[in-house]
Coordinates of C-alpha atoms in Angstrom, one line a residue:
Chain V
M1347 CA -20.6 8.4 -12.8
S1348 CA -18.5 5.8 -14.7
I1349 CA -15.3 4.5 -13.3
I1350 CA -12.5 3.5 -15.7
D1351 CA -9.5 1.6 -14.4
V1352 CA -6.5 2.4 -16.6
N1353 CA -4.0 0.2 -14.7
A1354 CA -4.7 -3.5 -14.5
L1355 CA -2.9 -6.7 -15.3
F1356 CA -4.0 -10.3 -15.6
G1357 CA -1.9 -13.5 -15.6
H1358 CA 0.9 -15.2 -13.8
W1359 CA 3.4 -13.0 -12.1
P1360 CA 6.1 -15.2 -10.6
I1361 CA 7.2 -13.0 -7.6
Q1362 CA 3.8 -12.5 -6.1
R1363 CA 1.0 -14.8 -5.0
R1364 CA -2.1 -14.1 -7.0
R1365 CA -5.7 -13.6 -5.7
Y1366 CA -7.4 -13.7 -9.1
H1367 CA -6.6 -16.9 -11.1
T1368 CA -9.3 -16.5 -13.8
L1369 CA -10.7 -13.6 -15.7
A1370 CA -14.0 -14.4 -14.1
E1371 CA -12.6 -13.9 -10.6
L1372 CA -11.0 -10.6 -11.6
D1373 CA -14.3 -9.6 -13.3
A1374 CA -16.2 -10.4 -10.1
A1375 CA -13.9 -8.2 -8.0
Y1376 CA -14.6 -5.3 -10.4
E1377 CA -18.3 -6.0 -10.4
R1378 CA -18.3 -5.8 -6.6
C1379 CA -16.6 -2.4 -6.8
Q1380 CA -18.9 -1.3 -9.6
I1381 CA -16.0 -0.3 -11.9
D1382 CA -17.3 -0.1 -15.4
E1383 CA -14.3 -0.4 -17.7
V1384 CA -10.8 -1.9 -17.1
W1385 CA -7.8 -1.5 -19.3
L1386 CA -6.1 -4.9 -19.0
S1387 CA -2.7 -6.1 -20.1
A1388 CA -1.2 -9.6 -19.9
A1389 CA 1.2 -9.9 -16.9
E1390 CA 3.1 -12.7 -18.7
S1391 CA 3.9 -10.4 -21.6
I1392 CA 6.3 -8.4 -19.4
L1393 CA 8.7 -11.4 -19.0
A1394 CA 8.0 -13.2 -22.3
P1395 CA 10.7 -12.9 -25.0
D1396 CA 8.0 -11.6 -27.3
P1397 CA 4.9 -10.1 -25.6
M1398 CA 2.7 -10.9 -28.6
E1399 CA 2.4 -14.5 -27.7
H1400 CA 0.5 -13.7 -24.5
D1401 CA -1.1 -10.5 -25.8
L1402 CA -2.8 -12.6 -28.5
Q1403 CA -4.3 -14.9 -26.0
L1404 CA -5.4 -11.9 -23.9
F1405 CA -7.0 -10.1 -26.9
R1406 CA -8.8 -13.3 -28.0
S1407 CA -10.1 -14.0 -24.5
L1408 CA -11.4 -10.4 -24.1
R1409 CA -13.2 -10.2 -27.4
G1410 CA -16.6 -8.7 -26.8
H1411 CA -16.1 -8.5 -23.0
P1412 CA -18.4 -6.0 -21.4
R1413 CA -15.8 -4.6 -19.0
F1414 CA -12.2 -5.5 -20.0
R1415 CA -10.4 -3.6 -22.8
P1416 CA -7.2 -5.1 -24.1
V1417 CA -3.9 -3.3 -23.7
L1418 CA -1.0 -4.1 -26.0
T1419 CA 2.4 -4.7 -24.2
L1420 CA 5.1 -3.1 -26.3
R1421 CA 8.7 -4.2 -26.2
P1422 CA 10.2 -1.7 -28.6
T1423 CA 13.6 -3.4 -28.7
L1424 CA 12.0 -6.1 -30.8
R1425 CA 12.4 -4.3 -34.2
Y1426 CA 10.6 -6.9 -36.3
R1427 CA 7.6 -6.9 -33.9
T1428 CA 7.3 -3.1 -33.8
E1429 CA 7.6 -2.9 -37.6
K1430 CA 4.8 -5.5 -38.0
L1431 CA 2.6 -3.6 -35.5
L1432 CA 3.0 -0.4 -37.4
V1433 CA 1.8 -2.2 -40.6
E1434 CA -1.1 -3.8 -38.7
A1435 CA -2.2 -0.8 -36.8
E1436 CA -5.2 -0.1 -39.0
S1437 CA -6.5 -3.7 -38.9
G1438 CA -5.7 -4.2 -35.2
I1439 CA -4.5 -7.2 -33.2
D1440 CA -6.4 -10.2 -34.6
G1441 CA -9.0 -7.7 -35.7
M1442 CA -9.1 -5.9 -32.3
R1443 CA -7.8 -2.5 -31.4
P1444 CA -5.9 -2.0 -28.1
V1445 CA -7.3 0.6 -25.8
A1446 CA -3.7 1.6 -25.0
C1447 CA -0.1 0.5 -25.5
K1448 CA 1.9 -0.2 -22.4
V1449 CA 5.6 -0.2 -21.9
F1450 CA 7.9 -1.4 -19.1
P1451 CA 11.2 0.4 -19.8
N1452 CA 13.1 -0.8 -16.8
Y1453 CA 11.9 -4.5 -17.2
H1454 CA 13.0 -4.4 -20.8
S1455 CA 16.3 -2.5 -20.1
Y1456 CA 16.0 0.8 -22.0
P1457 CA 15.9 4.4 -20.9
V1458 CA 12.9 6.6 -21.3
N1459 CA 14.9 9.2 -23.1
G1460 CA 16.3 6.9 -25.8
P1461 CA 15.2 5.7 -29.3
E1462 CA 13.1 2.8 -27.9
M1463 CA 10.6 5.2 -26.4
E1464 CA 10.4 7.1 -29.7
T1465 CA 9.5 3.7 -31.3
A1466 CA 6.9 3.2 -28.6
A1467 CA 5.4 6.6 -29.2
L1468 CA 5.3 5.8 -32.9
V1469 CA 3.3 2.6 -32.3
A1470 CA 0.9 4.3 -29.9
K1471 CA 0.3 7.1 -32.4
A1472 CA -0.3 4.5 -35.1
F1473 CA -3.0 2.8 -33.0
R1474 CA -4.3 6.3 -32.0
C1475 CA -4.2 5.4 -28.4
P1476 CA -2.5 6.5 -25.2
L1477 CA 0.9 5.3 -24.1
L1478 CA 1.0 3.8 -20.6
V1479 CA 4.4 3.8 -18.9
Q1480 CA 4.7 1.4 -16.0
I1481 CA 6.9 3.2 -13.4
Q1482 CA 7.1 0.2 -11.1
L1483 CA 5.2 -3.0 -10.2
N1484 CA 6.0 -3.7 -6.6
D1485 CA 7.8 -2.4 -3.5
I1486 CA 11.4 -2.2 -4.4
R1487 CA 12.4 -3.6 -1.0
S1488 CA 10.5 -6.9 -1.7
Q1489 CA 12.1 -7.7 -5.0
P1490 CA 13.9 -11.0 -5.2
P1491 CA 17.6 -11.0 -6.0
V1492 CA 16.9 -12.4 -9.5
M1493 CA 14.6 -9.6 -10.4
E1494 CA 16.0 -6.3 -9.1
V1495 CA 14.3 -3.6 -11.2
A1496 CA 14.5 0.1 -10.3
P1497 CA 11.5 2.4 -10.9
V1498 CA 11.4 4.3 -14.2
D1499 CA 13.1 7.8 -14.0
V1500 CA 10.0 10.0 -13.8
T1501 CA 12.0 13.2 -14.5
A1502 CA 13.2 11.6 -17.8
L1503 CA 9.7 10.6 -18.6
A1504 CA 8.5 14.2 -18.2
E1505 CA 11.3 15.2 -20.6
F1506 CA 10.1 12.6 -23.1
A1507 CA 6.5 13.8 -22.7
R1508 CA 7.5 17.3 -23.6
K1509 CA 8.7 16.1 -27.0
H1510 CA 5.3 14.5 -27.7
P1511 CA 2.6 17.0 -26.8
E1512 CA 0.1 15.3 -29.1
L1513 CA 0.4 11.9 -27.3
N1514 CA -1.5 11.2 -24.2
I1515 CA 0.8 9.4 -21.7
I1516 CA -0.2 7.9 -18.4
A1517 CA 2.5 7.1 -15.8
L1518 CA 1.2 4.0 -14.0
S1519 CA 1.9 3.2 -10.4
V1520 CA 3.8 6.4 -9.7
T1521 CA 4.3 7.1 -5.9
S1522 CA 3.3 10.2 -4.1
G1523 CA 7.0 11.1 -3.8
E1524 CA 7.6 10.8 -7.5
L1525 CA 4.7 13.0 -8.6
K1526 CA 6.5 16.3 -8.4
N1527 CA 8.9 15.2 -11.1
L1528 CA 6.0 14.5 -13.5
K1529 CA 4.8 18.0 -13.2
S1530 CA 7.0 19.5 -15.9
G1531 CA 5.8 17.0 -18.5
G1532 CA 2.8 19.0 -19.6
P1533 CA -0.9 18.6 -19.4
H1534 CA -0.9 15.4 -21.6
L1535 CA 1.3 13.5 -19.1
H1536 CA -1.1 11.9 -16.6
A1537 CA -0.6 9.7 -13.5
D1538 CA -2.8 7.0 -12.2
M1539 CA -3.5 6.7 -8.4
A1540 CA -2.7 3.1 -7.7
F1541 CA 0.5 3.7 -5.8
L1542 CA -0.5 7.1 -4.3
D1543 CA -0.5 6.7 -0.5
G1544 CA -0.4 8.4 2.8
K1545 CA -2.8 10.7 4.6
D1546 CA -4.9 12.7 2.0
A1547 CA -3.1 11.0 -0.9
L1548 CA -5.4 12.4 -3.6
T1549 CA -5.6 15.9 -2.2
G1550 CA -1.8 15.9 -2.0
A1551 CA -1.6 14.8 -5.6
D1552 CA -4.0 17.5 -6.7
E1553 CA -1.8 20.1 -5.1
I1554 CA 1.3 18.8 -6.9
V1555 CA 0.1 18.0 -10.5
G1556 CA -3.6 19.0 -10.5
A1557 CA -6.5 16.6 -10.4
E1558 CA -7.1 17.1 -14.1
R1559 CA -3.9 15.0 -14.7
L1560 CA -5.0 12.1 -12.4
C1561 CA -6.7 8.9 -13.6
F1562 CA -8.4 6.2 -11.6
G1563 CA -6.1 3.1 -11.6
S1564 CA -5.7 0.2 -9.2
M1565 CA -3.1 -2.1 -10.6
A1566 CA -5.5 -5.0 -10.0
G1567 CA -4.8 -8.1 -10.4
L1568 CA -1.6 -7.5 -8.5
A1569 CA -3.4 -5.2 -6.0
Y1570 CA -6.9 -4.9 -4.8
P1571 CA -9.3 -2.6 -6.7
E1572 CA -11.1 -2.0 -3.4
A1573 CA -8.2 0.1 -2.2
A1574 CA -8.3 2.4 -5.3
L1575 CA -12.1 2.7 -4.9
L1576 CA -11.8 3.8 -1.3
K1577 CA -9.0 6.2 -2.2
L1578 CA -11.1 7.8 -4.9
F1579 CA -13.8 8.8 -2.5
W1580 CA -11.6 9.4 0.5
T1581 CA -10.9 13.0 -0.4
D1582 CA -12.3 16.5 0.0
L1583 CA -11.7 17.4 -3.7
G1584 CA -15.4 17.6 -4.4
A1585 CA -17.8 15.4 -6.4
E1586 CA -17.0 16.9 -9.8
T1587 CA -13.3 16.4 -9.4
I1588 CA -13.9 12.8 -8.2
R1589 CA -16.0 12.2 -11.3
R1590 CA -13.2 13.7 -13.5
I1591 CA -10.6 11.4 -12.0
A1592 CA -13.0 8.4 -12.3
E1593 CA -13.8 9.1 -15.9
A1594 CA -10.3 10.3 -17.0
G1595 CA -9.8 7.2 -19.1
W1596 CA -12.8 8.0 -21.4
H1597 CA -11.2 11.3 -22.3
L1598 CA -7.7 9.8 -22.9
K1599 CA -8.7 7.0 -25.2
G1600 CA -8.5 9.1 -28.3
R1601 CA -11.1 7.1 -30.1
E1602 CA -14.6 5.8 -29.7
R1603 CA -15.0 2.5 -28.0
L1604 CA -14.6 -0.3 -30.4
P1605 CA -16.0 -3.8 -30.4
Chain T
M261 CA -17.8 12.7 11.0
V262 CA -17.8 10.9 7.7
S263 CA -16.9 12.3 4.3
P264 CA -20.1 13.4 2.6
L265 CA -18.5 12.5 -0.7
F266 CA -19.1 8.8 -0.2
P267 CA -22.3 8.0 -2.2
D268 CA -25.1 6.4 -0.4
D269 CA -24.8 3.3 -2.5
F270 CA -21.0 2.9 -2.0
P271 CA -20.5 -0.7 -3.0
I272 CA -18.2 -1.9 -0.2
P273 CA -19.8 -2.7 3.2
L274 CA -17.5 -0.9 5.6
C275 CA -16.9 -1.8 9.2
R276 CA -17.3 1.5 11.2
S277 CA -15.5 0.5 14.4
V278 CA -12.0 -0.6 13.5
V279 CA -8.9 -0.7 15.8
D280 CA -5.7 0.5 14.1
T281 CA -2.9 -1.0 16.1
H282 CA 0.0 0.7 14.2
V283 CA 0.0 4.5 14.0
H284 CA 2.8 7.1 14.4
P285 CA 2.8 10.8 14.9
R286 CA 4.3 12.8 12.1
M287 CA 7.8 12.1 13.4
S288 CA 9.7 15.0 12.0
E289 CA 7.1 17.5 13.3
L290 CA 7.0 16.8 17.0
E291 CA 8.7 20.1 17.8
R292 CA 6.4 22.1 15.6
I293 CA 2.9 20.6 16.4
S294 CA 1.5 20.1 19.9
P295 CA 0.6 16.6 20.9
E296 CA -3.0 17.7 21.3
A297 CA -3.1 19.1 17.7
M298 CA -1.4 15.9 16.3
A299 CA -3.9 13.8 18.2
A300 CA -6.8 15.8 16.9
E301 CA -5.6 15.4 13.3
L302 CA -5.3 11.7 13.8
V303 CA -8.7 11.3 15.3
A304 CA -10.3 13.4 12.6
D305 CA -8.8 10.9 10.0
M306 CA -9.9 8.0 12.2
D307 CA -13.4 9.3 12.2
R308 CA -13.5 9.4 8.4
A309 CA -12.1 5.9 8.2
G310 CA -14.4 4.4 10.8
V311 CA -11.5 3.7 13.2
A312 CA -12.7 3.7 16.8
V313 CA -9.3 3.2 18.5
A314 CA -5.7 3.6 17.5
G315 CA -2.4 2.6 19.1
I316 CA 0.4 5.2 18.8
L317 CA 3.8 3.8 18.4
G318 CA 5.6 7.1 18.9
R319 CA 8.7 8.6 17.4
V320 CA 10.7 5.5 16.6
L321 CA 13.0 7.1 14.0
P322 CA 15.7 8.0 13.4
P323 CA 17.5 5.0 15.0
R324 CA 20.0 5.3 17.8
Q325 CA 18.2 8.1 19.7
N326 CA 19.6 9.3 23.0
E327 CA 17.9 9.3 26.3
D328 CA 16.5 12.8 26.2
F329 CA 15.2 12.4 22.7
I330 CA 13.4 9.1 23.6
R331 CA 11.9 10.6 26.8
T332 CA 10.6 13.6 24.9
G333 CA 9.0 11.3 22.3
N334 CA 7.4 9.1 24.9
D335 CA 6.0 12.1 26.8
Y336 CA 4.6 13.3 23.4
T337 CA 2.8 9.9 23.0
I338 CA 1.4 10.1 26.5
A339 CA 0.1 13.6 25.8
M340 CA -1.5 12.5 22.6
V341 CA -3.3 9.7 24.4
R342 CA -4.4 12.0 27.2
A343 CA -6.1 14.3 24.6
F344 CA -8.4 11.4 23.5
P345 CA -8.2 8.7 26.2
D346 CA -11.1 6.8 24.9
R347 CA -9.8 6.7 21.3
L348 CA -6.0 6.3 21.7
Y349 CA -3.5 4.2 23.6
G350 CA 0.3 4.5 23.5
L351 CA 3.4 2.3 23.2
C352 CA 6.6 3.1 24.9
Y353 CA 9.7 3.2 22.6
V354 CA 13.2 2.5 23.9
N355 CA 16.6 2.0 22.4
P356 CA 18.0 -1.1 24.1
S357 CA 21.6 -0.2 23.0
L358 CA 21.6 2.5 25.7
D359 CA 22.5 1.9 29.4
P360 CA 20.3 -1.0 30.5
A361 CA 19.6 0.7 33.8
W362 CA 18.2 3.7 32.0
V363 CA 16.3 1.5 29.6
R364 CA 14.7 -0.3 32.5
D365 CA 13.8 3.0 34.2
E366 CA 12.3 4.5 31.1
L367 CA 10.2 1.3 30.6
D368 CA 9.0 1.5 34.2
R369 CA 8.3 5.2 33.9
C370 CA 6.2 4.7 30.8
L371 CA 4.5 1.3 31.5
S372 CA 3.4 2.3 34.9
Q373 CA 1.2 5.0 33.3
P374 CA -2.3 4.1 32.1
E375 CA -1.7 5.7 28.7
M376 CA 1.0 3.1 27.8
R377 CA -0.1 -0.5 26.9
G378 CA 3.1 -2.0 25.5
V379 CA 6.5 -1.5 24.0
K380 CA 7.6 -0.6 20.5
Q381 CA 10.9 -1.9 19.1
E382 CA 12.3 -0.6 15.9
I383 CA 15.8 -1.1 14.4
D384 CA 18.2 -0.1 17.1
V385 CA 19.0 -3.7 18.0
N386 CA 18.2 -7.0 16.5
A387 CA 15.5 -9.2 18.2
R388 CA 18.2 -11.7 19.0
D389 CA 20.4 -9.2 20.7
P390 CA 21.0 -10.0 24.4
R391 CA 20.2 -6.4 25.2
M392 CA 16.6 -7.1 24.4
E393 CA 16.4 -9.0 27.6
V394 CA 15.6 -6.0 29.8
V395 CA 12.8 -5.1 27.4
M396 CA 11.2 -8.5 27.4
E397 CA 11.7 -8.9 31.2
R398 CA 9.8 -5.6 31.8
A399 CA 7.1 -6.6 29.2
M400 CA 6.6 -9.8 31.2
H401 CA 6.5 -7.8 34.5
Y402 CA 3.8 -5.5 33.1
R403 CA 2.1 -8.3 31.2
C404 CA 2.1 -6.2 28.1
P405 CA 2.9 -6.9 24.4
V406 CA 5.9 -5.9 22.4
L407 CA 5.4 -4.6 18.9
F408 CA 8.4 -5.3 16.7
H409 CA 9.2 -3.7 13.4
C410 CA 9.9 -6.5 10.9
L411 CA 10.7 -6.8 7.2
L412 CA 12.2 -9.4 5.0
M413 CA 14.0 -7.1 2.6
N414 CA 16.3 -7.2 -0.4
P415 CA 18.2 -3.9 0.3
W416 CA 19.9 -3.8 -3.1
S417 CA 18.6 -0.3 -3.9
F418 CA 19.5 1.2 -0.5
S419 CA 22.1 3.9 0.0
E420 CA 25.0 3.1 2.3
E421 CA 23.4 5.4 4.9
L422 CA 20.1 3.4 4.7
K423 CA 22.0 0.1 4.9
A424 CA 23.7 1.4 8.0
W425 CA 20.3 2.3 9.5
Q426 CA 19.0 -1.1 8.8
A427 CA 22.0 -3.1 9.9
A428 CA 20.4 -4.3 13.1
S429 CA 16.8 -4.6 11.8
S430 CA 15.0 -7.8 12.5
D431 CA 13.6 -10.3 10.0
P432 CA 10.9 -12.8 10.7
N433 CA 13.3 -15.5 11.8
D434 CA 14.7 -13.1 14.4
I435 CA 11.2 -12.4 15.6
A436 CA 10.5 -16.2 15.8
W437 CA 13.7 -16.6 17.8
L438 CA 12.6 -14.0 20.3
A439 CA 9.1 -15.4 20.5
Q440 CA 10.5 -18.8 21.3
A441 CA 12.9 -17.4 23.9
F442 CA 10.0 -15.5 25.6
P443 CA 6.9 -17.5 25.0
D444 CA 5.0 -15.6 27.7
V445 CA 5.4 -12.3 26.0
P446 CA 2.8 -11.5 23.3
I447 CA 4.6 -10.1 20.2
Q448 CA 3.0 -8.2 17.4
M449 CA 5.2 -8.7 14.3
A450 CA 4.7 -5.7 12.0
H451 CA 4.2 -5.5 8.3
L452 CA 2.5 -8.5 6.9
E453 CA 3.3 -7.6 3.3
G454 CA 6.9 -6.7 4.2
V455 CA 7.5 -10.1 5.8
G456 CA 5.7 -11.9 3.0
I457 CA 5.0 -15.6 2.8
A458 CA 8.3 -16.7 4.3
G459 CA 7.7 -14.4 7.3
I460 CA 4.2 -15.8 7.9
D461 CA 5.7 -19.4 7.8
A462 CA 8.5 -18.4 10.2
V463 CA 6.1 -17.5 13.0
A464 CA 3.2 -19.9 12.1
S465 CA 3.9 -22.3 14.9
L466 CA 4.4 -19.6 17.6
P467 CA 1.0 -18.8 19.2
N468 CA 2.4 -15.7 21.0
V469 CA 3.1 -13.9 17.7
M470 CA 0.4 -11.8 16.2
I471 CA 1.0 -10.5 12.6
D472 CA -0.1 -6.9 11.8
T473 CA -1.2 -5.9 8.3
S474 CA 0.4 -2.4 8.4
G475 CA 2.3 -0.8 5.7
Y476 CA 3.2 -1.4 2.0
L477 CA 0.8 -1.0 -0.9
P478 CA -2.3 -3.2 -1.1
F479 CA -0.8 -6.1 -3.0
T480 CA -2.8 -9.3 -3.2
G481 CA -1.6 -12.7 -1.9
S482 CA 0.0 -12.2 1.5
L483 CA -3.2 -11.8 3.5
E484 CA -4.9 -14.7 1.8
Y485 CA -1.8 -16.8 2.6
A486 CA -1.8 -15.7 6.2
I487 CA -5.5 -16.6 6.6
E488 CA -4.7 -20.1 5.3
C489 CA -1.6 -20.5 7.3
V490 CA -2.3 -19.0 10.7
G491 CA -5.9 -18.1 10.6
A492 CA -7.7 -14.9 11.3
D493 CA -7.1 -15.2 15.0
R494 CA -3.5 -14.3 14.5
I495 CA -3.8 -11.3 12.2
I496 CA -4.4 -7.8 13.5
F497 CA -5.1 -4.6 11.6
G498 CA -2.7 -1.7 11.4
T499 CA -1.8 1.0 8.9
D500 CA 1.5 2.8 9.6
W501 CA -0.4 6.1 9.4
P502 CA 0.3 8.9 8.3
G503 CA 2.9 7.5 5.9
R504 CA 0.3 5.0 4.8
G505 CA -3.3 6.1 4.3
Y506 CA -6.5 4.3 5.4
P507 CA -7.9 3.5 1.9
N508 CA -4.9 1.4 0.8
Q509 CA -4.7 -0.4 4.2
L510 CA -8.4 -1.0 4.5
G511 CA -8.7 -2.0 0.9
R512 CA -6.5 -4.9 1.5
I513 CA -8.9 -6.2 4.2
Y514 CA -12.0 -5.6 2.1
G515 CA -10.5 -7.0 -1.0
A516 CA -9.2 -10.3 0.3
G517 CA -12.5 -12.2 0.2
L518 CA -12.7 -12.7 4.0
T519 CA -15.8 -13.8 5.8
E520 CA -17.5 -11.2 8.0
E521 CA -16.2 -13.0 11.0
E522 CA -12.6 -13.0 9.7
Q523 CA -12.9 -9.3 9.0
D524 CA -14.2 -8.6 12.5
K525 CA -11.3 -10.5 14.1
I526 CA -8.7 -8.7 12.0
L527 CA -10.3 -5.2 12.1
F528 CA -11.1 -5.0 15.9
R529 CA -11.8 -8.2 17.8
N530 CA -8.2 -9.5 18.0
A531 CA -6.9 -6.0 18.9
R532 CA -9.3 -5.5 21.7
S533 CA -8.1 -8.7 23.3
F534 CA -4.4 -8.4 22.5
W535 CA -4.1 -4.8 23.7
K536 CA -6.6 -5.3 26.5
L537 CA -8.8 -2.5 25.4
D538 CA -11.5 -2.5 28.0
D539 CA -14.9 -0.7 28.0
S540 CA -13.2 2.7 28.7
F541 CA -12.4 2.7 25.0
A542 CA -14.8 3.6 22.2
A543 CA -17.1 0.8 21.3
T544 CA -16.5 -1.6 18.4
S545 CA -19.2 -3.7 16.9
R546 CA -20.0 -5.8 13.9
R547 CA -22.1 -3.0 12.4
R548 CA -21.5 -2.6 8.7
E549 CA -22.9 -0.1 6.3
G550 CA -22.2 2.1 3.3
V551 CA -20.4 5.2 4.4
G552 CA -23.0 7.4 3.0
H553 CA -25.6 5.7 5.2
E554 CA -23.5 6.3 8.2
H555 CA -23.3 10.0 7.3
H556 CA -27.0 10.4 7.0

């Protein structure tokens, strides 16, 4: 069985003390957990005026990496940037293709049912990769007053997904309570398990949306991959279902693995 | 019983004899489920998680419970413990805003029973409230700890109802004040991640305060800081089960790069000492192995 983590970030995040300060440290944590592939975005890209500055650094540092696959952070309100990305989609970012495009609607102040998300969908389709939508990044009760960011409206995300049945979408860091609102989004709207919690979290998620819509995800480097690994196996869903969740990323990539 | 789904070569060496110091019954279902059945459900999950002993904090919500409701909840906790006396211990919950004579009587009724090993305080009154005196005085009398709910919150997203609920809740500075006022009472400050780095600093110089790891998602940083700041002797494992599951809460401990000795202290050794868990309770040990190995 291979395990693919679709939800990971690396870099400085000012409201949380980090455990992993280098890519090597993060890589060592994944090695300990025997997680084979990790979809990694740059944490700094969330707050940067233009995510590309940090994305370029990330892409270059991950070139040829055996475990980490670069994720492009999209800020669709930057029109010049998205237009450039659409032109460059075939050649890639500095010659590399992102494994996925990730958006942070509530950090970048746009709704998931507006034109910005249509632009994001256009870019993800141009790169022929899934669109990752970060629902939240921390516990809302712990946010500092200078960065009060509500979770993404999951019901509206389901509505958006229904308009794009040909695009694989993964809701990242969705809570167990929010899952039910994802259900109507269709079979191509998936959820990762990083923020699922409570007794029998995965079994409960299977009952709500079906295990075929769940992906392994940890939100490491802001969280511990060990927790997601324990959660994956802490279930009565059966070995085949566990394998499907662990390997969901393979099936959602939409393209063969690229160098 | 351990889940057979864990592979034999599961990569994380797991401690199989943890003490979980922060567990609740499913609070909204006390009328529907017998305490014995609730205890059996908890113990089954503990078995899968490698948890030897758990402390039940009782039905502490909603706030502002009346006398009858509190007494019923405490009786429920006692009945849960009696169902598995070598696996469970109980904490008595009271609302100090009620008549102090009744609060004292209820504390005496509960703490004089072997199933109860301490007091749980939630959000009815702040830790600095003078009405806490009767609680601390009885804790001193029975030489038992007080476990206090604690968060350092930014309630910007709360509804007015939730804000009203939380009006008297205690932050780490309040807990520090209480710990200084009653230095002989051991206090378990709940929710390491919820109090954060400022919360750890607030109680760092107070040796009678233990910090529990329960609750929140398994974010990095706070546990590592707590180890640096107060050391593994002052940190104690808890989950907030069933609202929080064992994988996320244990993942925090296994992911933080702790030595085996630090893990042992946090996962069971500190709890056995703090909650005076004698040999009548299920054994804990340093034994570590892959879950699959345990199963076979």
